[in-house]
């Protein structure tokens, strides 16, 4: 019983605390609403037009564009959603189920207004708002000094939960007026900041004042609305003393000022966000522009135990958080605000890049946000992207030149960098500088690796977009780097990737080879001119160089150390290139040779030989996995399903090799033990079936050309391929990862021969096509079965019903008869 009493007490205490929080939230929301209406209410009251004030308040939603952003309105809307939302949903479901589904909203509205829940909600809201108004009246009557107002507001604010992105503001009272009417005050207000009060707080924040006075002033500012602070004519003076507080040696004072900047930034105003962001950037810039600024140790390492370094890292972490938040809101900002934010950021990150002995903002940001997620968010919208590129050009491309130089130096030393130990990369995590007893030291190798990870991340993001590629070529002190040069050099890091390289972080990998692979894959999968930079002989030859080494039985490091994951990645890049007309031309003939020109140096020969020998198991060294083999067979498939590609690939007899591998896979499924050419003994049955389907799918695509269909018939697998196509058609699956459609064309090609027509009939494909045609011409969809009989329309068949007939039935019959 005692335990039940304790639980009941705790429950009542918790409900009372929640009720107090909701009450305080209503009080603050009502204060905010009154603050926004101060000027209009005061003007009308001075003119003796109180009926106009009442009419304005009654029609506030129609006249105030910021009506739905008030905290009071949001609170009331939340209560309505919580209380009436379930009722509306249940009534809507009932009306739709019982009625005809039309004009149910008036009925639901009528029942809702007459429901006891609606009446109870209205009474509760009215009582809560009246209680909040009484609190405001009592506080105004009982407050006679700013100190008591601050204490009252502080107690109210401390009981309210804080949520990021939804700050709460407590408005102050002033004692400069003895007038008892809050509507007739001119210099001060019931809950508004006066000029004298503003001037007093600014003077209290001066660096000449004691720390206690400055802390009290900061605490006082925390209770005012950001709009009141920045709208005042004294904001420039206040901004100056706030920056002085940020740079103060007192950790408590600087920390309080930093928290105030964070709170002010959360205000939903572009002007406020811009002012706070640029103020923080200006403050942090002072640490890197001073002659005696932050420096590395004599051995090139960096320690975070220093007080100034810890303070800078704290500010940089806040700046990084603001960087992540800005793109969520800057679509609401004016263009000049966005330009100022981007310009100040680029200029800030360009500081101290030329001195290798100094700590740069770019380095600290690389330690906090290694893969530059902030830059990814900034480059996503076009309006932000354009401003970034323009600012980079105005800065004479310094940041891009620095990033490209870091990457090129790392590419030249990729073997040493890729063998970095796990304990070294683990320290890439953001240091927790809040613990003064801990010391984190980054070696020079760690810092260089951090530079590279951040540089390759944001440069790779630049290369995806057309205006970002305008920054290339980049002129380095010793060479001129084009986009192709950069891509070819990056492949060295990919091919020296160590499978045992350490990976850190929960959400991604900081491994150099993985990051480069991701960058190149994003570029290959992007549309437009970005992919065209891959269609050069220099890049293609560098990309397939591991295949040359495997085919030539070379013992070089390049040939032996390339793992299956990298080979699959090469196959994916090649498949994407082969899916376009320009890419197929590059793979079949090379960059400079015209079409239908035979050349033994074209990339297609290397790809075909590798796929052929991988299927036969005649490659030197360790046999590649089925995933690797299927990826390169798929590249060849992209080529041999065209006439010109099949002409070049015909001497390699891939159709026979794929058919043999498929038969071995079928026998491996039916009769253990597994054969050496089918999936290994450790593979699951799911992998074996997947490997079998992959092979028959590649065989089916020989039916894309008349010559290929003949080769498919010679393998004796035509019936199996048609049955596989029939199964995929019934499941409405796309042809491949690079092709959404194509089975209709294959059906036409298969139906042009007698064996193909027999296969279509025996598998039930023709019956399915006739059934589909009947369902379409009848006008009934598969997902909308008829429940009751209806009159058939006498109108002619709609043209949409002819599509299936023309696509399937006519093609399968007329092509064979022809």
PDB file of N, CA and C in Angstrom, residues 717-747:
ATOM      1  N   UNK A 717      19.227 -22.718 -74.541  1.00  0.00           N
ATOM      2  CA  UNK A 717      18.621 -22.182 -73.305  1.00  0.00           C
ATOM      3  C   UNK A 717      17.481 -21.215 -73.602  1.00  0.00           C
ATOM      4  N   UNK A 718      16.940 -21.226 -74.843  1.00  0.00           N
ATOM      5  CA  UNK A 718      15.917 -20.249 -75.200  1.00  0.00           C
ATOM      6  C   UNK A 718      14.671 -20.414 -74.342  1.00  0.00           C
ATOM      7  N   UNK A 719      14.201 -21.659 -74.163  1.00  0.00           N
ATOM      8  CA  UNK A 719      12.985 -21.874 -73.373  1.00  0.00           C
ATOM      9  C   UNK A 719      13.155 -21.407 -71.929  1.00  0.00           C
ATOM     10  N   UNK A 720      14.313 -21.664 -71.358  1.00  0.00           N
ATOM     11  CA  UNK A 720      14.560 -21.227 -69.981  1.00  0.00           C
ATOM     12  C   UNK A 720      14.571 -19.698 -69.885  1.00  0.00           C
ATOM     13  N   UNK A 721      15.139 -19.053 -70.902  1.00  0.00           N
ATOM     14  CA  UNK A 721      15.198 -17.588 -70.884  1.00  0.00           C
ATOM     15  C   UNK A 721      13.812 -16.981 -71.035  1.00  0.00           C
ATOM     16  N   UNK A 722      12.987 -17.553 -71.906  1.00  0.00           N
ATOM     17  CA  UNK A 722      11.628 -17.031 -72.086  1.00  0.00           C
ATOM     18  C   UNK A 722      10.809 -17.248 -70.813  1.00  0.00           C
ATOM     19  N   UNK A 723      10.988 -18.389 -70.178  1.00  0.00           N
ATOM     20  CA  UNK A 723      10.280 -18.632 -68.922  1.00  0.00           C
ATOM     21  C   UNK A 723      10.713 -17.639 -67.844  1.00  0.00           C
ATOM     22  N   UNK A 724      11.996 -17.326 -67.818  1.00  0.00           N
ATOM     23  CA  UNK A 724      12.503 -16.337 -66.851  1.00  0.00           C
ATOM     24  C   UNK A 724      11.898 -14.956 -67.147  1.00  0.00           C
ATOM     25  N   UNK A 725      11.816 -14.596 -68.442  1.00  0.00           N
ATOM     26  CA  UNK A 725      11.215 -13.318 -68.819  1.00  0.00           C
ATOM     27  C   UNK A 725       9.737 -13.278 -68.439  1.00  0.00           C
ATOM     28  N   UNK A 726       9.048 -14.405 -68.614  1.00  0.00           N
ATOM     29  CA  UNK A 726       7.630 -14.491 -68.268  1.00  0.00           C
ATOM     30  C   UNK A 726       7.428 -14.265 -66.763  1.00  0.00           C
ATOM     31  N   UNK A 727       8.283 -14.847 -65.953  1.00  0.00           N
ATOM     32  CA  UNK A 727       8.171 -14.687 -64.500  1.00  0.00           C
ATOM     33  C   UNK A 727       8.410 -13.236 -64.082  1.00  0.00           C
ATOM     34  N   UNK A 728       9.379 -12.603 -64.689  1.00  0.00           N
ATOM     35  CA  UNK A 728       9.650 -11.207 -64.338  1.00  0.00           C
ATOM     36  C   UNK A 728       8.545 -10.279 -64.840  1.00  0.00           C
ATOM     37  N   UNK A 729       7.964 -10.614 -65.979  1.00  0.00           N
ATOM     38  CA  UNK A 729       6.877  -9.776 -66.501  1.00  0.00           C
ATOM     39  C   UNK A 729       5.651  -9.852 -65.599  1.00  0.00           C
ATOM     40  N   UNK A 730       5.349 -11.035 -65.099  1.00  0.00           N
ATOM     41  CA  UNK A 730       4.191 -11.171 -64.215  1.00  0.00           C
ATOM     42  C   UNK A 730       4.400 -10.419 -62.903  1.00  0.00           C
ATOM     43  N   UNK A 731       5.652 -10.265 -62.467  1.00  0.00           N
ATOM     44  CA  UNK A 731       5.951  -9.538 -61.239  1.00  0.00           C
ATOM     45  C   UNK A 731       6.182  -8.049 -61.468  1.00  0.00           C
ATOM     46  N   UNK A 732       6.097  -7.612 -62.729  1.00  0.00           N
ATOM     47  CA  UNK A 732       6.269  -6.204 -63.097  1.00  0.00           C
ATOM     48  C   UNK A 732       7.622  -5.662 -62.634  1.00  0.00           C
ATOM     49  N   UNK A 733       8.689  -6.412 -62.871  1.00  0.00           N
ATOM     50  CA  UNK A 733      10.034  -6.000 -62.494  1.00  0.00           C
ATOM     51  C   UNK A 733      10.703  -5.313 -63.668  1.00  0.00           C
ATOM     52  N   UNK A 734      11.564  -4.339 -63.376  1.00  0.00           N
ATOM     53  CA  UNK A 734      12.278  -3.680 -64.459  1.00  0.00           C
ATOM     54  C   UNK A 734      13.376  -4.588 -64.973  1.00  0.00           C
ATOM     55  N   UNK A 735      13.876  -4.279 -66.173  1.00  0.00           N
ATOM     56  CA  UNK A 735      14.801  -5.170 -66.867  1.00  0.00           C
ATOM     57  C   UNK A 735      16.099  -5.305 -66.100  1.00  0.00           C
ATOM     58  N   UNK A 736      16.702  -4.186 -65.699  1.00  0.00           N
ATOM     59  CA  UNK A 736      17.978  -4.226 -64.978  1.00  0.00           C
ATOM     60  C   UNK A 736      18.138  -2.930 -64.217  1.00  0.00           C
ATOM     61  N   UNK A 737      19.266  -2.788 -63.531  1.00  0.00           N
ATOM     62  CA  UNK A 737      19.502  -1.583 -62.754  1.00  0.00           C
ATOM     63  C   UNK A 737      19.736  -0.364 -63.629  1.00  0.00           C
ATOM     64  N   UNK A 738      20.049  -0.572 -64.913  1.00  0.00           N
ATOM     65  CA  UNK A 738      20.251   0.540 -65.839  1.00  0.00           C
ATOM     66  C   UNK A 738      19.139   0.641 -66.880  1.00  0.00           C
ATOM     67  N   UNK A 739      18.159  -0.270 -66.860  1.00  0.00           N
ATOM     68  CA  UNK A 739      17.088  -0.282 -67.846  1.00  0.00           C
ATOM     69  C   UNK A 739      15.766  -0.538 -67.141  1.00  0.00           C
ATOM     70  N   UNK A 740      14.802   0.341 -67.375  1.00  0.00           N
ATOM     71  CA  UNK A 740      13.477   0.145 -66.785  1.00  0.00           C
ATOM     72  C   UNK A 740      12.577  -0.690 -67.695  1.00  0.00           C
ATOM     73  N   UNK A 741      12.707  -0.524 -69.014  1.00  0.00           N
ATOM     74  CA  UNK A 741      11.833  -1.198 -69.958  1.00  0.00           C
ATOM     75  C   UNK A 741      12.686  -1.945 -70.981  1.00  0.00           C
ATOM     76  N   UNK A 742      12.070  -2.860 -71.718  1.00  0.00           N
ATOM     77  CA  UNK A 742      12.787  -3.580 -72.756  1.00  0.00           C
ATOM     78  C   UNK A 742      12.249  -4.951 -73.040  1.00  0.00           C
ATOM     79  N   UNK A 743      11.376  -5.505 -72.175  1.00  0.00           N
ATOM     80  CA  UNK A 743      10.842  -6.839 -72.421  1.00  0.00           C
ATOM     81  C   UNK A 743       9.911  -6.858 -73.638  1.00  0.00           C
ATOM     82  N   UNK A 744       9.225  -5.745 -73.905  1.00  0.00           N
ATOM     83  CA  UNK A 744       8.382  -5.704 -75.095  1.00  0.00           C
ATOM     84  C   UNK A 744       9.183  -5.865 -76.366  1.00  0.00           C
ATOM     85  N   UNK A 745      10.331  -5.233 -76.432  1.00  0.00           N
ATOM     86  CA  UNK A 745      11.197  -5.370 -77.600  1.00  0.00           C
ATOM     87  C   UNK A 745      11.748  -6.794 -77.706  1.00  0.00           C
ATOM     88  N   UNK A 746      12.108  -7.389 -76.555  1.00  0.00           N
ATOM     89  CA  UNK A 746      12.622  -8.765 -76.579  1.00  0.00           C
ATOM     90  C   UNK A 746      11.536  -9.752 -77.017  1.00  0.00           C
ATOM     91  N   UNK A 747      10.287  -9.512 -76.595  1.00  0.00           N
ATOM     92  CA  UNK A 747       9.196 -10.367 -77.034  1.00  0.00           C
ATOM     93  C   UNK A 747       9.054 -10.300 -78.550  1.00  0.00           C
TER      94      UNK A 747
END
